[in-house]
Coordinates of C-alpha atoms in Angstrom, one line a residue:
X1 CA -10.4 -6.7 -9.6
X2 CA -10.2 -3.0 -9.1
X3 CA -9.0 -1.7 -5.7
X4 CA -9.0 1.2 -4.0
X5 CA -5.9 1.5 -1.2
X6 CA -7.1 4.0 1.3
X7 CA -4.6 5.9 3.2
X8 CA -1.7 3.8 2.2
X9 CA 2.1 4.7 2.6
X10 CA 3.4 5.4 -0.7
X11 CA 7.3 5.0 -1.4
X12 CA 8.4 5.8 -4.6
X13 CA 12.2 5.8 -5.0
X14 CA 11.7 7.2 -8.9
X15 CA 10.4 10.5 -7.4
X16 CA 11.9 10.1 -4.1
X17 CA 8.4 10.5 -2.3
X18 CA 7.3 9.2 1.0
X19 CA 3.9 10.1 1.4
X20 CA 0.3 9.0 2.6
X21 CA -2.5 8.7 0.0
X22 CA -5.3 6.9 -1.2
X23 CA -4.6 4.9 -4.5
X24 CA -7.1 3.6 -7.0
X25 CA -6.1 0.8 -9.3
X26 CA -8.4 0.1 -11.9
X27 CA -8.0 -2.2 -15.0
X28 CA -4.4 -3.2 -14.0
X29 CA -3.1 0.4 -13.8
X30 CA -3.2 3.5 -11.3
X31 CA -6.2 5.5 -12.2
X32 CA -5.8 8.1 -9.3
X33 CA -3.7 9.1 -6.4
X34 CA -5.0 11.5 -4.1
X35 CA -5.1 12.7 -0.5
X36 CA -8.5 11.4 -0.4
X37 CA -10.7 9.6 -3.0
X38 CA -14.4 9.7 -2.6
X39 CA -15.8 8.4 -5.7
X40 CA -14.6 5.0 -7.1
X41 CA -17.5 3.3 -8.3
X42 CA -19.3 -0.1 -7.6
X43 CA -17.0 -2.6 -9.0
X44 CA -14.0 -1.7 -6.8
X45 CA -12.7 -3.6 -3.6
X46 CA -11.9 -1.1 -1.0
X47 CA -9.2 -1.7 1.3
X48 CA -8.0 0.2 4.5
X49 CA -4.3 0.2 4.3
X50 CA -3.6 2.3 7.4
X51 CA 0.1 1.2 8.5
X52 CA 0.8 -0.6 5.1
X53 CA 3.4 0.5 2.6
X54 CA 3.0 0.6 -1.3
X55 CA 6.2 0.2 -3.3
X56 CA 7.2 -0.6 -6.7
X57 CA 7.9 -4.5 -7.3
X58 CA 11.1 -5.6 -5.9
X59 CA 13.8 -6.6 -8.6
X60 CA 16.4 -9.3 -7.9
X61 CA 19.7 -8.6 -10.1
X62 CA 20.9 -12.5 -9.5
X63 CA 19.7 -15.6 -8.1
X64 CA 20.3 -19.3 -8.6
X65 CA 17.6 -21.9 -9.8
X66 CA 18.0 -25.6 -9.2
X67 CA 15.8 -26.3 -12.3
X68 CA 17.0 -27.7 -14.3
X69 CA 19.5 -30.3 -12.8
X70 CA 18.8 -29.8 -9.1
X71 CA 15.2 -29.7 -8.7
X72 CA 15.1 -31.2 -5.3
X73 CA 16.7 -27.8 -4.1
X74 CA 14.3 -25.3 -6.1
X75 CA 12.1 -25.7 -9.2
X76 CA 11.2 -22.5 -11.4
X77 CA 7.7 -22.8 -9.9
X78 CA 8.6 -22.7 -6.4
X79 CA 11.1 -20.0 -7.1
X80 CA 8.7 -17.8 -8.5
X81 CA 6.3 -18.5 -5.8
X82 CA 9.0 -17.6 -3.3
X83 CA 9.8 -14.6 -5.2
X84 CA 6.3 -13.2 -5.2
X85 CA 5.7 -14.2 -1.5
X86 CA 8.8 -11.9 -0.9
X87 CA 7.6 -8.8 -3.0
X88 CA 9.7 -9.7 -6.2
X89 CA 8.3 -8.7 -9.5
X90 CA 11.3 -9.6 -11.4
X91 CA 14.1 -11.8 -10.8
X92 CA 17.3 -12.4 -13.1
X93 CA 18.5 -16.3 -12.7
X94 CA 22.3 -16.9 -13.1
X95 CA 23.4 -19.5 -15.8
X96 CA 24.6 -22.1 -13.4
X97 CA 22.1 -24.7 -14.1
X98 CA 22.6 -28.1 -15.3
X99 CA 23.3 -28.0 -18.0
X100 CA 24.5 -24.4 -18.0
X101 CA 22.7 -21.5 -20.1
X102 CA 25.7 -21.3 -22.4
X103 CA 23.8 -21.6 -25.6
X104 CA 20.4 -20.5 -27.3
X105 CA 19.0 -24.0 -27.0
X106 CA 19.5 -24.0 -23.0
X107 CA 17.9 -20.7 -23.1
X108 CA 14.8 -21.8 -25.2
X109 CA 14.3 -24.6 -22.9
X110 CA 14.2 -22.5 -19.8
X111 CA 12.0 -19.9 -21.7
X112 CA 9.4 -22.6 -22.9
X113 CA 9.4 -23.9 -19.2
X114 CA 8.6 -20.7 -17.8
X115 CA 5.7 -20.1 -20.2
X116 CA 4.3 -23.5 -19.6
X117 CA 4.3 -22.8 -15.8
X118 CA 2.5 -19.4 -16.6
X119 CA 0.0 -21.0 -18.8
X120 CA -0.9 -23.6 -16.3
X121 CA -1.4 -20.9 -13.7
X122 CA -3.6 -19.0 -15.9
X123 CA -5.8 -21.7 -16.1
X124 CA -6.5 -22.1 -12.2
X125 CA -9.6 -20.8 -10.9
X126 CA -9.5 -17.0 -9.9
X127 CA -8.3 -15.3 -7.7
X128 CA -5.1 -16.4 -9.5
X129 CA -1.8 -15.1 -8.2
X130 CA 0.1 -13.5 -10.8
X131 CA 3.6 -14.8 -11.0
X132 CA 7.0 -12.7 -11.4
X133 CA 8.9 -12.4 -14.5
X134 CA 12.0 -14.3 -14.8
X135 CA 15.3 -12.9 -16.6
X136 CA 17.9 -15.3 -17.6
X137 CA 21.5 -14.2 -17.7
X138 CA 23.6 -16.0 -20.5
X139 CA 27.0 -17.5 -19.6
X140 CA 30.2 -15.5 -20.7
X141 CA 32.2 -18.8 -20.7
X142 CA 31.4 -22.5 -21.9
X143 CA 30.4 -24.5 -19.1
X144 CA 30.9 -21.6 -16.7
X145 CA 34.6 -22.8 -16.4
X146 CA 36.2 -19.6 -17.1
X147 CA 38.3 -21.3 -20.1
X148 CA 36.6 -20.5 -23.3
X149 CA 34.2 -17.8 -24.3
X150 CA 30.7 -18.8 -25.5
X151 CA 29.1 -17.9 -28.7
X152 CA 28.2 -14.2 -27.4
X153 CA 26.8 -13.3 -30.4
X154 CA 24.0 -16.0 -30.6
X155 CA 23.3 -15.8 -26.8
X156 CA 22.9 -12.0 -27.3
X157 CA 20.2 -12.5 -30.0
X158 CA 18.5 -15.2 -27.9
X159 CA 16.6 -13.1 -25.5
X160 CA 19.3 -13.2 -22.5
X161 CA 18.9 -10.1 -20.0
X162 CA 22.9 -9.8 -20.1
X163 CA 26.0 -11.7 -19.7
X164 CA 27.2 -13.5 -16.2
X165 CA 29.1 -16.4 -15.4
X166 CA 28.3 -15.9 -11.8
X167 CA 31.7 -17.3 -11.1
X168 CA 34.9 -15.3 -11.1
X169 CA 37.2 -15.3 -14.3
X170 CA 40.7 -15.8 -13.3
X171 CA 42.3 -15.8 -17.0
X172 CA 42.7 -11.8 -17.2
X173 CA 43.4 -12.0 -20.9
X174 CA 40.3 -13.8 -21.7
X175 CA 38.4 -11.6 -19.5
X176 CA 39.8 -8.4 -21.5
X177 CA 38.9 -10.0 -24.8
X178 CA 35.2 -11.0 -23.6
X179 CA 34.8 -7.2 -22.9
X180 CA 36.1 -6.0 -26.3
X181 CA 33.7 -8.3 -27.8
X182 CA 30.9 -7.3 -25.6
X183 CA 31.3 -3.3 -26.0
X184 CA 29.3 -2.8 -29.2
X185 CA 26.2 -4.5 -27.8
X186 CA 25.6 -2.5 -24.9
X187 CA 24.2 -5.4 -23.0
X188 CA 24.4 -5.8 -19.1
X189 CA 27.7 -7.6 -18.1
X190 CA 27.8 -8.9 -14.4
X191 CA 31.2 -9.8 -13.0
X192 CA 32.4 -11.2 -9.6
X193 CA 35.8 -10.0 -8.7
X194 CA 37.5 -13.0 -6.4
X195 CA 40.7 -14.6 -6.6
X196 CA 40.2 -18.3 -5.7
X197 CA 43.9 -18.7 -5.2
X198 CA 44.0 -15.8 -2.6
X199 CA 40.6 -17.1 -0.8
X200 CA 42.1 -20.4 -0.5
X201 CA 39.8 -22.4 1.8
X202 CA 38.5 -19.5 3.7
X203 CA 34.6 -19.5 4.9
X204 CA 34.7 -16.1 6.7
X205 CA 36.5 -13.0 6.0
X206 CA 39.9 -13.1 7.6
X207 CA 40.4 -11.2 10.8
X208 CA 40.1 -11.4 14.9
X209 CA 36.7 -13.0 14.4
X210 CA 38.0 -15.9 12.2
X211 CA 40.5 -16.6 14.6
X212 CA 38.2 -16.8 17.7
X213 CA 35.5 -18.9 15.6
X214 CA 38.6 -21.4 14.7
X215 CA 37.4 -21.0 11.0
X216 CA 39.6 -20.6 7.8
X217 CA 39.8 -17.0 6.7
X218 CA 39.5 -15.4 3.5
X219 CA 41.3 -12.2 3.2
X220 CA 40.2 -9.2 1.8
X221 CA 42.6 -9.1 -0.7
X222 CA 41.0 -12.3 -2.5
X223 CA 38.3 -9.5 -3.5
X224 CA 40.1 -6.2 -3.7
X225 CA 43.2 -7.5 -5.7
X226 CA 40.7 -9.2 -8.6
X227 CA 38.6 -6.0 -8.2
X228 CA 41.7 -3.6 -8.9
X229 CA 42.4 -5.6 -11.9
X230 CA 39.0 -5.8 -13.1
X231 CA 38.6 -1.9 -12.9
X232 CA 41.9 -1.5 -14.8
X233 CA 40.4 -3.7 -17.8
X234 CA 37.0 -1.9 -17.7
X235 CA 39.2 1.3 -18.1
X236 CA 41.1 -0.1 -21.0
X237 CA 38.0 -1.3 -22.8
X238 CA 35.4 1.2 -21.9
X239 CA 32.7 -1.7 -21.7
X240 CA 30.2 -0.8 -19.0
X241 CA 30.3 -3.5 -16.2
X242 CA 28.1 -4.3 -13.0
X243 CA 30.1 -5.5 -10.0
X244 CA 28.6 -8.3 -8.3
X245 CA 29.1 -9.4 -4.7
X246 CA 31.0 -6.5 -3.3
X247 CA 31.8 -7.7 0.5
X248 CA 34.6 -5.6 1.8
X249 CA 35.3 -2.0 2.9
X250 CA 38.1 -1.7 0.8
X251 CA 36.3 -2.9 -2.1
X252 CA 33.7 0.0 -1.6
X253 CA 36.6 2.3 -1.6
X254 CA 37.8 1.2 -4.9
X255 CA 34.3 1.2 -6.5
X256 CA 33.8 5.0 -5.3
X257 CA 37.1 6.1 -6.6
X258 CA 36.4 4.3 -10.1
X259 CA 33.2 5.9 -10.2
X260 CA 34.8 9.4 -9.3
X261 CA 37.1 8.8 -12.1
X262 CA 34.0 8.2 -14.3
X263 CA 34.4 4.7 -15.0
X264 CA 31.4 2.9 -16.5
X265 CA 30.4 0.7 -13.6
X266 CA 27.7 -0.2 -11.2
X267 CA 27.8 -2.2 -8.0
X268 CA 25.8 -4.6 -6.0
X269 CA 26.2 -6.3 -2.7
X270 CA 24.0 -9.5 -1.0
X271 CA 21.4 -8.6 1.3
X272 CA 22.9 -10.8 4.1
X273 CA 26.1 -9.1 4.0
X274 CA 24.2 -5.9 5.1
X275 CA 22.7 -8.1 8.0
X276 CA 25.6 -10.2 9.4
X277 CA 29.2 -10.0 10.2
X278 CA 31.5 -12.8 11.3
X279 CA 31.6 -11.8 15.0
X280 CA 27.9 -12.9 15.2
X281 CA 28.2 -16.4 13.6
X282 CA 28.9 -17.6 17.2
X283 CA 26.4 -15.5 19.0
X284 CA 23.3 -17.7 20.3
X285 CA 21.3 -14.8 21.0
X286 CA 21.1 -14.1 17.2
X287 CA 21.7 -17.5 15.4
X288 CA 22.4 -21.0 16.0
X289 CA 26.2 -21.4 16.7
X290 CA 28.0 -22.2 13.4
X291 CA 24.7 -22.2 11.5
X292 CA 26.0 -23.7 7.9
X293 CA 23.4 -21.1 6.3
X294 CA 25.9 -18.4 7.6
X295 CA 28.5 -19.9 5.2
X296 CA 28.4 -17.6 1.9
X297 CA 30.2 -16.8 -1.0
X298 CA 32.0 -14.4 -0.9
X299 CA 32.2 -15.2 3.0
X300 CA 30.4 -12.9 5.8
X301 CA 32.7 -9.9 6.2
X302 CA 33.8 -8.2 9.7
X303 CA 31.6 -5.5 11.1
X304 CA 33.9 -2.6 9.3
X305 CA 32.7 -4.5 6.2
X306 CA 29.3 -4.4 7.2
X307 CA 29.1 -0.8 8.1
X308 CA 31.1 0.1 4.9
X309 CA 28.4 -1.7 2.8
X310 CA 25.4 -0.1 4.4
X311 CA 27.0 3.4 4.2
X312 CA 27.7 2.4 0.4
X313 CA 24.0 1.6 -0.5
X314 CA 23.1 4.8 1.6
X315 CA 25.2 6.9 -0.5
X316 CA 24.9 5.4 -3.7
X317 CA 28.2 3.9 -4.2
X318 CA 26.6 0.5 -4.0
X319 CA 23.9 0.8 -6.6
X320 CA 21.8 -2.2 -5.7
X321 CA 20.9 -4.9 -3.0
X322 CA 20.8 -8.6 -4.6
X323 CA 19.4 -11.4 -3.2
X324 CA 21.6 -14.2 -4.5
X325 CA 19.1 -16.8 -3.6
X326 CA 21.1 -20.1 -3.4
X327 CA 18.9 -23.0 -2.3
X328 CA 20.1 -26.4 -1.1
X329 CA 18.8 -29.4 0.5
X330 CA 18.7 -30.2 4.0
X331 CA 21.1 -33.0 3.4
X332 CA 23.5 -30.9 1.5
X333 CA 23.7 -28.1 4.4
X334 CA 23.1 -30.3 7.6
X335 CA 27.0 -30.7 7.9
X336 CA 30.1 -28.7 9.5
X337 CA 30.2 -25.1 8.7
X338 CA 33.4 -25.1 6.9
X339 CA 32.1 -28.5 4.8
X340 CA 28.9 -27.0 3.8
X341 CA 28.2 -25.5 0.3
X342 CA 28.2 -21.8 0.5
X343 CA 24.9 -19.9 0.0
X344 CA 21.2 -19.1 1.8
X345 CA 17.9 -18.8 0.5
X346 CA 16.4 -15.1 0.9
X347 CA 13.5 -14.2 -1.6
X348 CA 11.0 -14.3 0.8
X349 CA 13.0 -12.8 3.9
X350 CA 15.0 -9.9 2.3
X351 CA 12.6 -7.0 2.7
X352 CA 11.2 -7.9 6.1
X353 CA 14.7 -8.4 7.6
X354 CA 16.4 -5.4 5.8
X355 CA 13.6 -3.1 7.0
X356 CA 13.4 -4.5 10.4
X357 CA 17.4 -4.3 10.9
X358 CA 18.2 -1.0 8.8
X359 CA 15.0 1.0 8.4
X360 CA 13.7 0.6 12.0
X361 CA 17.3 1.5 13.1
X362 CA 17.6 4.4 10.8
X363 CA 20.6 3.2 9.2
X364 CA 18.9 3.5 5.7
X365 CA 15.6 5.6 4.9
X366 CA 12.6 3.9 3.6
X367 CA 13.3 5.2 0.1
X368 CA 17.1 4.1 0.1
X369 CA 16.2 0.8 1.0
X370 CA 13.5 0.6 -1.7
X371 CA 15.7 2.2 -4.3
X372 CA 18.2 -0.6 -3.7
X373 CA 15.8 -3.4 -4.3
X374 CA 13.8 -2.0 -6.9
X375 CA 14.3 1.0 -9.0
X376 CA 18.1 0.6 -8.9
X377 CA 18.5 -3.4 -9.9
X378 CA 16.1 -2.3 -12.6
X379 CA 18.5 0.1 -14.2
X380 CA 21.3 -2.3 -13.7
X381 CA 19.2 -4.6 -16.0
X382 CA 18.4 -1.8 -18.5
X383 CA 14.9 -2.2 -17.4
X384 CA 12.6 0.8 -17.0
X385 CA 12.1 1.4 -13.0
X386 CA 8.3 1.5 -12.1
X387 CA 6.9 4.8 -10.8
X388 CA 4.0 5.1 -8.1
X389 CA 2.0 7.3 -10.7
X390 CA -1.4 7.8 -12.5
X391 CA -1.1 5.7 -15.6
X392 CA 1.7 3.2 -14.2
X393 CA 0.9 -0.5 -14.9
X394 CA 0.5 -2.4 -12.0
X395 CA 3.8 -3.5 -11.0
X396 CA 3.6 -3.1 -6.9
X397 CA 4.4 -4.6 -3.6
X398 CA 2.1 -3.9 -0.5
X399 CA 4.1 -4.7 2.7
X400 CA 3.1 -4.8 6.3
X401 CA 6.0 -4.0 8.4
X402 CA 4.3 -4.7 11.5
X403 CA 3.1 -8.1 11.0
X404 CA 5.1 -10.8 12.8
X405 CA 5.4 -14.2 11.7
X406 CA 7.7 -17.4 12.4
X407 CA 9.9 -18.6 9.5
X408 CA 9.1 -22.3 9.2
X409 CA 9.1 -25.0 6.5
X410 CA 5.3 -24.5 6.2
X411 CA 5.3 -20.5 5.8
X412 CA 8.0 -20.4 3.3
X413 CA 7.2 -20.9 -0.4
X414 CA 10.9 -22.3 -1.3
X415 CA 11.7 -25.8 -1.4
X416 CA 14.7 -25.2 0.4
X417 CA 15.1 -24.3 4.1
X418 CA 18.8 -23.0 4.4
X419 CA 18.3 -19.9 6.3
X420 CA 19.9 -18.8 9.7
X421 CA 16.4 -17.2 10.5
X422 CA 14.4 -20.6 10.3
X423 CA 12.3 -21.2 13.3
X424 CA 12.6 -17.8 14.4
X425 CA 10.0 -15.0 14.4
X426 CA 10.6 -11.9 12.2
X427 CA 8.5 -8.6 11.6
X428 CA 7.4 -7.6 8.3
X429 CA 5.5 -9.4 5.8
X430 CA 4.3 -8.7 2.2
X431 CA 0.6 -9.0 1.9
X432 CA -0.1 -8.4 -1.8
X433 CA 1.7 -8.1 -4.9
X434 CA 0.8 -7.0 -8.6
X435 CA 2.8 -8.5 -11.2

């Protein structure tokens, strides 16, 4: 259906513009943008969009799917529905399914499953909500064990978006060899810098907060020592790399220095590491004390880590904000904090909460936030960023920053409920998505 969005606030991170105008979407693309559109024909639905925001569809660099293997946590169908509900039009799925995506056959199975979901969706009576596009990362090592590389050439030719294990690779000789093999192909390569041995059983970042909480701390050097080694290998091989899950102040400093030296790297942090620090885990005014959904990997940082990450997003040292959506069942997460599996859902919550806590407090501008959630993740995946301009195919998100809603099992599309904001009121909600 053709639509005229009247007096909508346009946030376009490609051009850097933040303006108010009328937008006419016809035949699946923007036909016209003007301060005021007076002639829109008879087959156009007119919507008063004062107070609403139109931006490019959000792009998630990496998240986890329970399907196949753990469908009780999340199916591909529910994942796509929750992504759409949160404003995402593209989501890249890590290969740690069961079995993992470490061969072309596993990828083909997932691609066929997604196609079947979309075919069934298209058969529903109108209006049929469009579903976001799923990309799939291919594993770097067999079984994601970090011991033996996969058949990289076969995976590269099978349609993966790039290579990632989603787990740290401790064998630096193997990591060097992998990057040497991948260098000619130019596919995205995402790596997580973490020393499991240094991290030990830490569940929050080591510091005064971890001592007060009585929880095992993971030292910052668990990230930074591995990151320093990774940067040296990138410098030696020349292979472009995306650094996942940056979570420490020192990590931001190392990435800034490496970029200044011209190393071919990009970096991302998790949305929750921008919102929460270890000192808040036992604050009942914010969350249920010791909420297991605040047990993340990498662990929640100290306040100085959180501020450094926000500053890194603002300056561009941290290119993208990833969701790292990690669903678990109620039974898996309803245990003691330190015994719970790490991770939380976030596809439906990231945009509202980031806007509420970072944009309204002027820590990030609207364009800076949208850039971190849309155009920059697209670039990291080697996709063309969407611009809000005439002729652009509709791939947009319409967001109401003032709409309040309660996060409940009924209001979430995800099958899992492992979020610290469950049963809490939040402000901001996606009202429509064009995929």
